[in-house]
Coordinates of C-alpha atoms in Angstrom, one line a residue:
M1 CA -76.6 28.0 -44.5
A2 CA -74.3 26.3 -46.7
K3 CA -71.8 29.1 -46.3
S4 CA -72.0 29.4 -42.6
K5 CA -71.5 25.4 -42.4
N6 CA -68.4 25.9 -44.7
C7 CA -67.0 28.7 -42.5
D8 CA -67.5 26.6 -39.4
A9 CA -65.8 23.6 -40.9
K10 CA -62.7 25.7 -41.4
K11 CA -62.5 26.5 -37.9
Q12 CA -59.9 24.7 -35.8
S13 CA -59.3 24.5 -32.0
Y14 CA -56.0 23.9 -30.4
I15 CA -56.0 22.0 -26.9
Y16 CA -52.0 22.5 -25.2
V17 CA -51.0 19.1 -24.2
P18 CA -46.9 18.9 -22.3
S19 CA -44.4 17.4 -24.4
Q20 CA -44.0 14.6 -21.8
I21 CA -47.6 13.4 -21.8
I22 CA -47.4 12.8 -25.7
N23 CA -44.2 11.1 -24.9
S24 CA -45.5 8.9 -22.6
L25 CA -48.2 7.8 -25.0
S26 CA -47.8 4.4 -26.9
S27 CA -47.6 4.6 -30.6
S28 CA -50.9 3.1 -31.1
S29 CA -52.8 6.1 -28.8
L30 CA -51.2 8.4 -30.7
Q31 CA -52.3 6.9 -33.9
S32 CA -55.7 7.0 -33.0
L33 CA -55.5 10.8 -32.3
L34 CA -54.1 11.1 -35.4
V35 CA -56.6 9.2 -37.9
S36 CA -59.1 11.0 -39.5
P37 CA -62.8 11.5 -38.5
K38 CA -63.8 9.1 -41.5
K39 CA -61.4 6.2 -40.7
R40 CA -62.5 6.4 -37.0
N41 CA -66.0 6.3 -38.4
S42 CA -65.4 3.0 -39.9
N43 CA -64.1 1.5 -36.9
K44 CA -67.0 0.8 -34.5
F45 CA -65.2 -1.9 -32.8
L46 CA -65.3 0.4 -29.4
F47 CA -67.4 3.1 -30.0
G48 CA -70.5 3.7 -31.8
Y49 CA -71.1 6.2 -34.5
N50 CA -72.8 8.9 -32.9
S51 CA -70.5 8.7 -29.5
C52 CA -67.6 9.0 -32.1
R53 CA -69.1 12.5 -33.0
S54 CA -69.2 13.5 -29.6
P55 CA -66.3 16.3 -28.6
R56 CA -66.9 15.2 -24.6
V57 CA -66.0 11.6 -25.5
W58 CA -62.7 12.4 -27.2
L59 CA -61.6 15.1 -24.2
S60 CA -62.3 12.4 -21.7
A61 CA -59.9 10.2 -23.7
L62 CA -57.8 12.8 -24.1
F63 CA -57.8 13.4 -20.2
F64 CA -57.4 9.8 -19.7
F65 CA -54.2 8.9 -21.5
G66 CA -52.7 12.4 -20.0
L67 CA -53.4 11.1 -16.7
V68 CA -51.8 7.7 -17.4
G69 CA -48.8 9.5 -18.9
M70 CA -48.2 11.8 -15.7
L71 CA -48.2 8.5 -13.6
R72 CA -45.6 7.1 -15.9
L73 CA -43.9 10.0 -15.0
R74 CA -44.4 9.9 -11.4
W75 CA -42.7 6.5 -11.1
N76 CA -39.9 6.5 -13.7
V77 CA -38.6 10.5 -12.8
D78 CA -35.2 8.6 -11.8
T79 CA -34.6 7.2 -15.0
L80 CA -35.4 10.5 -16.8
V81 CA -33.0 12.7 -14.4
P82 CA -29.3 11.3 -16.1
F83 CA -30.4 12.2 -19.5
S84 CA -31.3 15.5 -18.6
P85 CA -30.0 18.6 -20.3
Y86 CA -30.1 20.7 -17.3
P87 CA -26.9 19.6 -14.9
C88 CA -28.8 21.3 -11.9
L89 CA -31.5 18.6 -11.9
Q90 CA -28.8 15.6 -11.6
S91 CA -27.3 14.6 -8.3
T92 CA -24.1 16.0 -8.0
Q93 CA -21.0 13.9 -6.5
P94 CA -19.1 15.6 -3.7
K95 CA -15.7 16.6 -4.5
P96 CA -12.8 14.5 -3.5
H97 CA -11.2 15.7 0.2
L98 CA -8.0 17.5 -0.7
G99 CA -6.5 16.3 2.3
F100 CA -4.7 12.9 3.2
A101 CA -8.0 11.3 3.9
S102 CA -11.5 11.4 2.4
S103 CA -14.2 13.0 4.9
I104 CA -16.7 10.8 3.6
D105 CA -16.4 7.1 2.1
E106 CA -19.3 7.5 -0.4
V107 CA -17.6 4.7 -2.8
G108 CA -17.3 2.4 0.3
K109 CA -21.1 3.1 0.8
K110 CA -22.0 2.4 -2.8
D111 CA -20.1 -0.9 -2.5
D112 CA -22.2 -1.9 0.6
F113 CA -25.4 -1.2 -0.9
F114 CA -24.4 -3.3 -3.7
I115 CA -23.2 -6.3 -2.0
A116 CA -26.1 -5.9 0.6
N117 CA -28.5 -6.4 -2.4
N118 CA -26.6 -9.2 -4.0
N119 CA -27.0 -12.1 -1.4
G120 CA -23.6 -10.8 0.4
Q121 CA -21.8 -11.1 -3.1
P122 CA -20.4 -8.3 -4.9
P123 CA -22.0 -7.7 -8.4
N124 CA -20.0 -8.8 -11.7
Y125 CA -18.4 -5.4 -12.5
L126 CA -16.7 -5.9 -8.8
H127 CA -15.0 -8.8 -10.0
S128 CA -11.9 -7.3 -11.3
E129 CA -11.6 -5.3 -8.2
S130 CA -11.9 -8.6 -6.0
E131 CA -9.0 -10.1 -8.2
F132 CA -6.8 -7.0 -6.7
W133 CA -7.1 -8.4 -3.2
K134 CA -6.5 -11.8 -3.9
Q135 CA -3.4 -13.4 -2.1
P136 CA -0.6 -15.1 -4.2
N137 CA -0.1 -18.8 -3.6
G138 CA 1.9 -19.7 -0.4
M139 CA 2.5 -23.4 -1.8
G140 CA 2.2 -24.4 1.9
Y141 CA 5.4 -22.7 3.0
R142 CA 5.0 -22.3 6.8
P143 CA 7.8 -20.9 9.5
C144 CA 10.2 -24.0 10.7
L145 CA 13.3 -23.2 12.6
D146 CA 14.6 -26.6 13.4
F147 CA 18.1 -26.2 14.6
S148 CA 20.7 -28.8 14.3
A149 CA 21.8 -31.0 17.3
E150 CA 25.4 -29.4 16.9
Y151 CA 24.0 -25.9 17.4
R152 CA 21.8 -27.0 20.5
R153 CA 25.0 -28.6 22.2
A154 CA 26.9 -25.5 21.3
T155 CA 24.1 -23.4 23.1
K156 CA 24.9 -24.9 26.5
A157 CA 28.6 -23.5 26.7
I158 CA 27.7 -20.2 25.0
V159 CA 24.9 -18.8 27.6
K160 CA 27.0 -19.9 30.4
D161 CA 30.1 -18.1 29.3
R162 CA 30.9 -15.1 31.2
R163 CA 34.1 -13.6 29.9
K164 CA 33.4 -12.3 26.6
Y165 CA 30.7 -9.3 25.7
L166 CA 29.8 -7.6 22.4
L167 CA 28.9 -4.1 22.4
V168 CA 27.3 -2.4 19.3
V169 CA 26.4 0.9 18.3
V170 CA 23.7 0.8 15.6
S171 CA 22.8 3.6 13.2
G172 CA 20.5 5.2 10.8
G173 CA 16.5 4.7 10.8
M174 CA 14.7 2.4 12.6
N175 CA 14.6 -0.2 9.9
Q176 CA 18.3 0.2 9.2
Q177 CA 19.0 -0.2 13.1
R178 CA 17.0 -3.3 13.1
N179 CA 18.9 -4.7 10.3
Q180 CA 22.2 -4.3 12.1
I181 CA 20.8 -5.5 15.4
V182 CA 20.1 -8.9 13.7
D183 CA 23.5 -9.2 12.4
A184 CA 25.2 -8.3 15.7
V185 CA 23.2 -11.1 17.4
V186 CA 24.5 -13.6 14.9
I187 CA 28.1 -12.1 15.4
A188 CA 27.8 -12.4 19.0
R189 CA 26.7 -16.2 18.7
I190 CA 29.7 -16.8 16.1
L191 CA 32.0 -15.4 18.8
G192 CA 30.4 -17.1 21.6
A193 CA 30.1 -13.8 23.6
A194 CA 27.2 -12.3 25.4
F195 CA 25.4 -9.8 23.7
V196 CA 24.5 -6.1 25.3
V197 CA 21.7 -4.4 24.3
P198 CA 22.9 -2.4 21.5
V199 CA 23.3 1.4 21.8
L200 CA 21.3 3.6 19.3
Q201 CA 23.1 6.2 17.9
V202 CA 21.3 9.6 17.8
N203 CA 20.4 10.0 14.4
V204 CA 21.5 13.2 12.9
I205 CA 18.9 14.0 10.6
W206 CA 15.6 13.6 13.0
G207 CA 17.5 13.8 16.3
D208 CA 15.8 10.9 17.9
E209 CA 17.4 10.0 21.1
S210 CA 15.3 6.7 21.5
E211 CA 16.8 3.8 23.3
F212 CA 16.4 0.1 22.5
S213 CA 13.7 -0.6 25.3
D214 CA 11.7 2.5 23.8
I215 CA 11.2 0.8 20.6
F216 CA 11.4 -2.7 21.1
D217 CA 10.3 -5.1 23.9
L218 CA 13.2 -6.1 25.8
A219 CA 11.9 -8.7 28.0
H220 CA 10.5 -10.5 25.1
F221 CA 13.8 -10.0 23.1
K222 CA 15.5 -11.4 25.8
R223 CA 13.3 -14.3 26.3
V224 CA 13.0 -15.6 22.7
L225 CA 16.8 -15.8 22.4
A226 CA 17.5 -17.2 25.5
D227 CA 18.3 -20.4 24.0
D228 CA 20.8 -18.8 21.5
V229 CA 22.7 -16.2 23.0
R230 CA 23.0 -14.6 26.4
I231 CA 21.4 -10.8 26.4
L232 CA 22.6 -8.4 29.0
S233 CA 21.0 -5.1 29.4
S234 CA 24.2 -3.7 30.5
L235 CA 27.8 -4.8 31.1
P236 CA 28.7 -6.5 34.4
S237 CA 30.6 -4.4 36.9
T238 CA 33.7 -6.7 36.4
H239 CA 33.8 -5.1 33.0
I240 CA 32.7 -1.8 33.3
M241 CA 36.2 0.0 33.8
A242 CA 37.7 -2.3 30.9
R243 CA 38.9 -0.8 27.8
P244 CA 37.0 -2.3 24.8
V245 CA 38.4 -3.4 21.7
E246 CA 36.8 -0.7 19.2
E247 CA 36.3 -2.0 15.5
N248 CA 35.2 0.7 12.8
R249 CA 36.3 -0.8 9.5
T250 CA 34.7 -4.2 9.2
P251 CA 34.6 -4.9 5.2
L252 CA 31.4 -5.5 3.7
H253 CA 30.0 -9.3 3.4
V254 CA 32.5 -11.0 5.7
S255 CA 32.0 -14.6 6.9
P256 CA 31.9 -16.3 10.3
Q257 CA 35.3 -17.4 9.5
W258 CA 36.8 -13.7 9.0
I259 CA 34.9 -12.7 12.4
R260 CA 36.7 -15.4 14.4
S261 CA 40.2 -14.9 12.7
R262 CA 39.6 -11.3 13.4
Y263 CA 38.0 -10.8 16.7
L264 CA 37.9 -14.4 18.9
K265 CA 41.6 -13.6 20.0
R266 CA 41.0 -9.9 21.0
I267 CA 37.8 -10.5 22.4
N268 CA 39.2 -13.2 24.7
R269 CA 42.0 -11.2 25.7
E270 CA 40.3 -8.1 26.5
G271 CA 37.0 -9.3 27.5
V272 CA 35.0 -6.6 25.6
L273 CA 34.7 -6.2 21.8
L274 CA 33.2 -2.8 20.5
L275 CA 31.7 -2.7 16.8
R276 CA 30.2 0.0 15.1
G277 CA 28.5 0.4 11.1
L278 CA 27.5 -3.1 11.0
D279 CA 25.3 -2.3 7.9
S280 CA 25.9 -5.1 5.3
R281 CA 29.3 -6.2 7.1
L282 CA 27.9 -10.2 7.6
S283 CA 27.8 -12.1 4.6
K284 CA 24.4 -13.0 3.1
D285 CA 25.2 -16.6 2.8
L286 CA 25.7 -18.0 6.2
P287 CA 25.6 -21.7 7.3
P288 CA 21.9 -22.9 7.6
D289 CA 21.7 -22.6 11.5
L290 CA 22.8 -19.2 11.5
Q291 CA 20.5 -18.2 8.9
K292 CA 17.6 -19.7 11.2
L293 CA 18.9 -17.4 13.8
R294 CA 18.9 -14.3 11.7
C295 CA 15.1 -15.0 11.0
K296 CA 14.4 -15.8 14.5
V297 CA 15.7 -12.4 15.7
A298 CA 14.2 -10.5 12.7
F299 CA 10.7 -12.2 13.1
Q300 CA 10.4 -13.1 16.5
A301 CA 12.6 -11.6 18.9
L302 CA 12.4 -7.8 17.5
R303 CA 8.8 -7.4 19.0
F304 CA 8.1 -3.5 19.4
A305 CA 7.4 -2.2 22.7
P306 CA 4.1 -2.5 24.2
P307 CA 2.9 0.9 23.8
V308 CA 4.0 1.0 20.2
L309 CA 2.3 -2.2 19.4
E310 CA -0.7 -1.2 21.1
L311 CA -1.1 2.2 18.8
G312 CA 0.0 0.4 15.7
N313 CA -2.6 -2.5 16.1
K314 CA -5.4 0.1 16.8
L315 CA -4.4 2.1 14.0
A316 CA -4.4 -1.2 11.7
Q317 CA -7.8 -2.3 13.3
R318 CA -9.4 1.2 12.3
M319 CA -8.0 0.8 8.7
Q320 CA -9.4 -2.8 8.6
G321 CA -12.7 -1.7 9.8
K322 CA -13.1 0.3 6.4
G323 CA -12.5 -3.1 4.6
P324 CA -9.4 -4.6 2.9
Y325 CA -6.7 -2.0 2.5
L326 CA -3.7 -1.2 0.5
A327 CA -0.1 0.1 2.5
L328 CA 2.0 2.2 0.3
H329 CA 5.5 3.2 1.3
L330 CA 6.2 6.3 -0.4
R331 CA 9.6 7.3 -0.9
M332 CA 9.1 11.0 -1.8
E333 CA 10.8 13.4 0.7
K334 CA 13.6 15.8 0.3
D335 CA 16.4 13.6 1.3
V336 CA 15.3 10.8 -0.9
W337 CA 15.4 12.8 -4.2
V338 CA 18.9 14.3 -3.2
R339 CA 20.1 10.8 -2.3
T340 CA 19.3 9.1 -5.0
G341 CA 20.2 11.5 -7.5
C342 CA 16.5 11.6 -9.0
L343 CA 13.9 14.5 -9.8
P344 CA 10.3 14.7 -8.2
G345 CA 9.1 16.1 -11.6
L346 CA 6.8 18.4 -9.7
S347 CA 8.0 21.9 -11.1
K348 CA 10.9 23.6 -12.3
E349 CA 11.2 25.2 -8.9
Y350 CA 11.5 21.9 -6.9
D351 CA 13.7 20.3 -9.5
N352 CA 16.1 23.4 -9.0
M353 CA 15.8 23.0 -5.3
I354 CA 17.0 19.6 -5.4
H355 CA 19.8 20.0 -7.9
N356 CA 21.3 22.9 -5.5
E357 CA 20.9 20.7 -2.4
R358 CA 23.0 18.2 -4.5
R359 CA 25.9 20.8 -5.4
R360 CA 26.1 21.9 -2.3
R361 CA 26.4 18.8 -0.3
P362 CA 27.6 16.2 -2.7
E363 CA 28.3 13.4 -0.1
L364 CA 24.6 12.8 0.1
L365 CA 24.6 11.5 -3.1
T366 CA 24.3 7.6 -2.7
A367 CA 23.5 6.5 -6.5
R368 CA 25.9 5.8 -9.1
R369 CA 27.7 9.4 -10.0
N370 CA 28.6 8.6 -13.6
M371 CA 24.7 8.4 -14.5
T372 CA 22.6 11.2 -15.5
Y373 CA 18.7 11.6 -13.9
H374 CA 17.3 10.0 -17.2
E375 CA 19.9 7.1 -17.1
R376 CA 19.0 6.6 -13.3
K377 CA 15.2 6.9 -14.1
L378 CA 15.0 4.2 -17.2
A379 CA 17.4 1.8 -15.0
G380 CA 14.7 1.7 -12.2
L381 CA 17.0 3.7 -9.8
C382 CA 14.5 6.1 -8.9
P383 CA 11.3 6.3 -6.8
L384 CA 7.8 6.4 -8.2
N385 CA 6.5 10.0 -8.0
A386 CA 2.5 10.2 -7.2
F387 CA 1.6 10.2 -10.7
E388 CA 3.6 7.0 -11.6
V389 CA 2.3 4.9 -8.3
T390 CA -1.2 6.1 -9.4
R391 CA -1.0 4.6 -13.1
L392 CA 0.4 1.7 -11.9
L393 CA -2.1 0.9 -9.3
K394 CA -5.0 1.6 -11.7
A395 CA -3.2 -0.8 -14.2
L396 CA -3.0 -3.2 -11.8
G397 CA -6.4 -3.2 -11.0
A398 CA -6.9 -1.1 -7.7
P399 CA -10.5 0.0 -7.7
R400 CA -11.3 3.5 -6.8
S401 CA -12.8 2.3 -3.9
A402 CA -9.6 1.2 -2.3
K403 CA -8.7 2.1 1.1
I404 CA -5.3 3.3 0.9
Y405 CA -2.7 3.7 4.2
W406 CA 0.3 5.8 3.2
A407 CA 3.5 5.4 5.3
G408 CA 6.8 7.7 5.1
G409 CA 7.9 11.1 5.8
Q410 CA 6.3 14.3 4.6
P411 CA 6.9 14.6 1.0
L412 CA 8.6 17.0 -0.9
G413 CA 5.7 19.5 -2.3
G414 CA 3.2 18.6 0.7
K415 CA -0.1 17.7 -0.1
E416 CA 0.0 18.9 -3.5
A417 CA 2.9 16.3 -4.6
L418 CA 0.3 13.6 -3.7
L419 CA -3.0 15.1 -5.7
P420 CA -2.6 12.4 -8.4
L421 CA -3.1 9.8 -5.8
T422 CA -5.9 11.5 -3.7
R423 CA -7.8 12.5 -6.7
E424 CA -8.2 8.8 -8.0
F425 CA -8.3 7.2 -5.0
P426 CA -9.7 9.4 -2.3
H427 CA -9.9 7.0 0.8
F428 CA -6.3 8.1 1.5
Y429 CA -4.9 8.0 5.2
N430 CA -1.7 8.4 7.5
K431 CA -1.4 7.5 10.9
E432 CA -2.2 11.4 11.6
D433 CA -5.7 10.9 10.0
L434 CA -6.4 7.6 11.9
A435 CA -5.2 8.4 15.3
L436 CA -7.6 10.3 17.7
P437 CA -6.7 13.6 19.5
G438 CA -3.6 12.9 21.6
E439 CA -2.7 9.4 20.8
L440 CA 0.4 10.4 18.9
E441 CA 1.7 13.1 21.3
P442 CA 3.9 11.2 23.5
F443 CA 5.9 10.0 20.2
S444 CA 5.7 13.4 18.5
N445 CA 9.6 13.8 18.7
K446 CA 10.1 10.2 18.0
A447 CA 10.9 9.5 14.4
S448 CA 12.1 5.7 15.1
I449 CA 8.6 5.1 17.1
M450 CA 6.7 6.8 14.3
A451 CA 8.3 4.4 11.8
A452 CA 7.6 1.5 13.9
I453 CA 3.7 2.5 13.7
D454 CA 4.1 2.9 9.9
Y455 CA 5.6 -0.9 10.0
I456 CA 2.7 -2.3 12.1
V457 CA 0.2 -0.7 10.0
S458 CA 1.7 -1.6 6.8
E459 CA 2.6 -5.1 7.7
K460 CA -0.7 -6.1 8.5
S461 CA -2.5 -4.8 5.1
D462 CA -4.2 -6.8 2.8
V463 CA -1.7 -5.4 0.0
F464 CA 1.7 -3.6 0.8
M465 CA 3.7 -1.9 -2.5
P466 CA 6.7 0.3 -1.9
S467 CA 7.4 3.1 -4.3
H468 CA 11.1 2.6 -3.9
G469 CA 13.4 -0.2 -2.5
G470 CA 14.5 0.3 1.1
N471 CA 15.0 -1.2 4.6
M472 CA 11.6 -0.7 5.5
G473 CA 10.2 -2.4 2.0
H474 CA 12.6 -5.3 2.1
A475 CA 12.0 -5.8 6.0
I476 CA 8.1 -5.9 5.4
Q477 CA 8.9 -7.9 2.5
G478 CA 10.5 -10.9 4.5
H479 CA 7.9 -10.3 7.3
R480 CA 5.0 -10.9 5.2
A481 CA 6.7 -14.0 3.3
Y482 CA 7.1 -15.2 7.0
A483 CA 3.5 -14.7 7.9
G484 CA 2.3 -16.9 5.0
H485 CA 3.2 -15.0 1.9
K486 CA 1.0 -12.0 2.1
K487 CA 0.6 -10.0 -1.4
Y488 CA 3.3 -7.8 -1.6
I489 CA 3.8 -5.6 -5.2
T490 CA 7.6 -5.1 -6.3
P491 CA 7.2 -2.4 -8.8
N492 CA 9.3 -3.7 -11.9
K493 CA 10.3 0.0 -12.7
R494 CA 13.1 -0.8 -15.2
H495 CA 10.8 -2.5 -17.5
M496 CA 7.6 -0.9 -16.9
L497 CA 8.8 2.7 -17.3
P498 CA 9.4 2.8 -21.0
Y499 CA 5.9 1.7 -21.2
F500 CA 4.9 4.7 -19.2
L501 CA 6.7 6.8 -21.8
N502 CA 4.7 5.5 -24.6
S503 CA 1.7 8.1 -25.3
S504 CA 0.6 5.8 -28.3
L505 CA -0.7 2.9 -26.2
L506 CA -4.4 2.6 -25.4
E507 CA -5.4 2.1 -21.8
G508 CA -6.4 -1.7 -22.3
E509 CA -3.2 -2.5 -23.9
F510 CA -1.0 -0.5 -21.2
N511 CA -3.0 -2.4 -18.4
R512 CA -2.6 -5.8 -20.0
I513 CA 1.4 -5.3 -20.4
I514 CA 1.8 -3.9 -16.9
K515 CA 0.0 -7.0 -15.1
E516 CA 2.1 -9.1 -17.4
L517 CA 5.2 -7.7 -16.3
H518 CA 4.1 -8.2 -12.5
H519 CA 2.5 -11.4 -12.5
E520 CA 5.1 -13.0 -10.9
S521 CA 6.3 -9.6 -8.2
L522 CA 3.2 -10.0 -6.2
G523 CA 4.8 -11.8 -3.0
Q524 CA 4.7 -15.6 -4.1
P525 CA 7.6 -17.6 -2.6
E526 CA 10.9 -17.2 -4.1
L527 CA 14.0 -19.3 -3.4
R528 CA 16.7 -17.1 -1.5
T529 CA 19.3 -19.2 -3.2
S530 CA 18.1 -18.6 -6.8
K531 CA 20.0 -15.4 -6.8
A532 CA 23.3 -14.8 -5.1
G533 CA 23.7 -12.4 -2.2
R534 CA 19.9 -12.5 -1.3
D535 CA 19.1 -11.6 2.6
V536 CA 17.4 -14.6 4.2
T537 CA 15.3 -11.8 6.2
K538 CA 14.0 -10.8 2.8
Y539 CA 13.7 -14.1 1.2
P540 CA 13.3 -16.5 4.0
V541 CA 12.8 -19.7 1.6
P542 CA 14.1 -22.3 2.3
E543 CA 16.3 -22.1 5.4
C544 CA 13.5 -20.5 7.3
M545 CA 10.2 -22.0 6.1
C546 CA 9.3 -25.2 4.5
N547 CA 6.3 -27.0 2.9
N548 CA 6.8 -30.3 4.4
V549 CA 4.1 -31.5 6.6
H550 CA 6.8 -33.6 8.7
T551 CA 8.7 -30.6 9.4
H552 CA 8.0 -29.0 12.7
S553 CA 6.3 -25.8 12.3
L554 CA 6.5 -22.6 14.6

């Protein structure tokens, strides 16, 4: 009998329990299972001696603890999934859309969820994102175009004059034409001549045959300038046969005195003066009244034609419906790389393409001819490519959820050239993405009108940044300043590019340096007079804006 008992004592039984259940038990529960029977017998606080010897009691206890563990697993399954060693168990994030727009705004939905569950306020970790959308301090500057009494007295004689007429032919893209029209109106005022609606030269690159009234609101143009210059749609019949005095070689940056001495006698004698190639011909430093007239033409009179304005506003509203948005003017077209003497950096094939085009047509190179590509790059004379734009935006705090509208022509390299941007910022749109079927069709062969639509959506954005200087960037900079100094990021290319090339910098240090370089380049008011040769339509303070509460504000 003793032997039989010893054999029975040596027999052991095993029960399989899932590891998840064991892990779910508390340490005290596990300890109670591991304590020897003798020690358990000594603890009679919960069980009696006889009940402890019963296997049914222990099986019931084990079942109870297992049930508790399974319930814990049921309610905490979401916390276990991220740590799962099996990727298939984890929720997968959809790949970013490889087109110019992301089909599903997943990041935006997550932001909406967080805000909705935080009393309408973004969570703390979104604080840095909100900083990106913060507007600069406009210092109270508002438009104020008070013309002098002398200017107003001279107006009466000018608008009544029926003897002198100024004709102009403007060239280039829409924004270049816009700048020339501004100066042409000022020249008409200087000469006391009536201004005939300008002729838009057919663009040799895009073949656009748009007329003034196709792009701009002619009736509004005449009405706004009625107290400054007489505007005519065409020459009167009495002067149609007159042979105009044509001038093609006006020097750069001429003064009002030069214009009067050069043209006044001739226009008084012939009655009609025809000017071409007015780009940058008029001095940037004019008397205050003429500077105000420049602003009046640029910011008030040159309103886009109703069909163009309507579509541009629709696209802007669709972007605004997604939340705050950034507008980028990307200068990555083939002709831009050729003209600037820079390389796109996409591949050796594309670099060779630009080299060959530049050798074949050296007259297209507008940058300094005595500089190498690397010298131009470090001097800040080259457009930023998509990788550099992406890195700059990230350093300045642009969130991945940022909605971006990009303006500009088709980039060299197509969609692949934009991949650095679309991968980091998947919510990436242009006018083709936002327009409904057929909305852009009436303007499909009108490059100037397409540029006007880009201008409208860009001007209405919360933040604007160009990848390179140019007529559109300069015009929008002035327009946003005139509208109350809306945020405008001017890339400090010359100073920031050396840090882009420094691979030893940690990301945090790099971001700090880039923010430091741009803390005064975010659209704050700048006095035009602080630097010589600045255009008042780019820097409207102080001639066209003031922060004096006693000054009449338009």
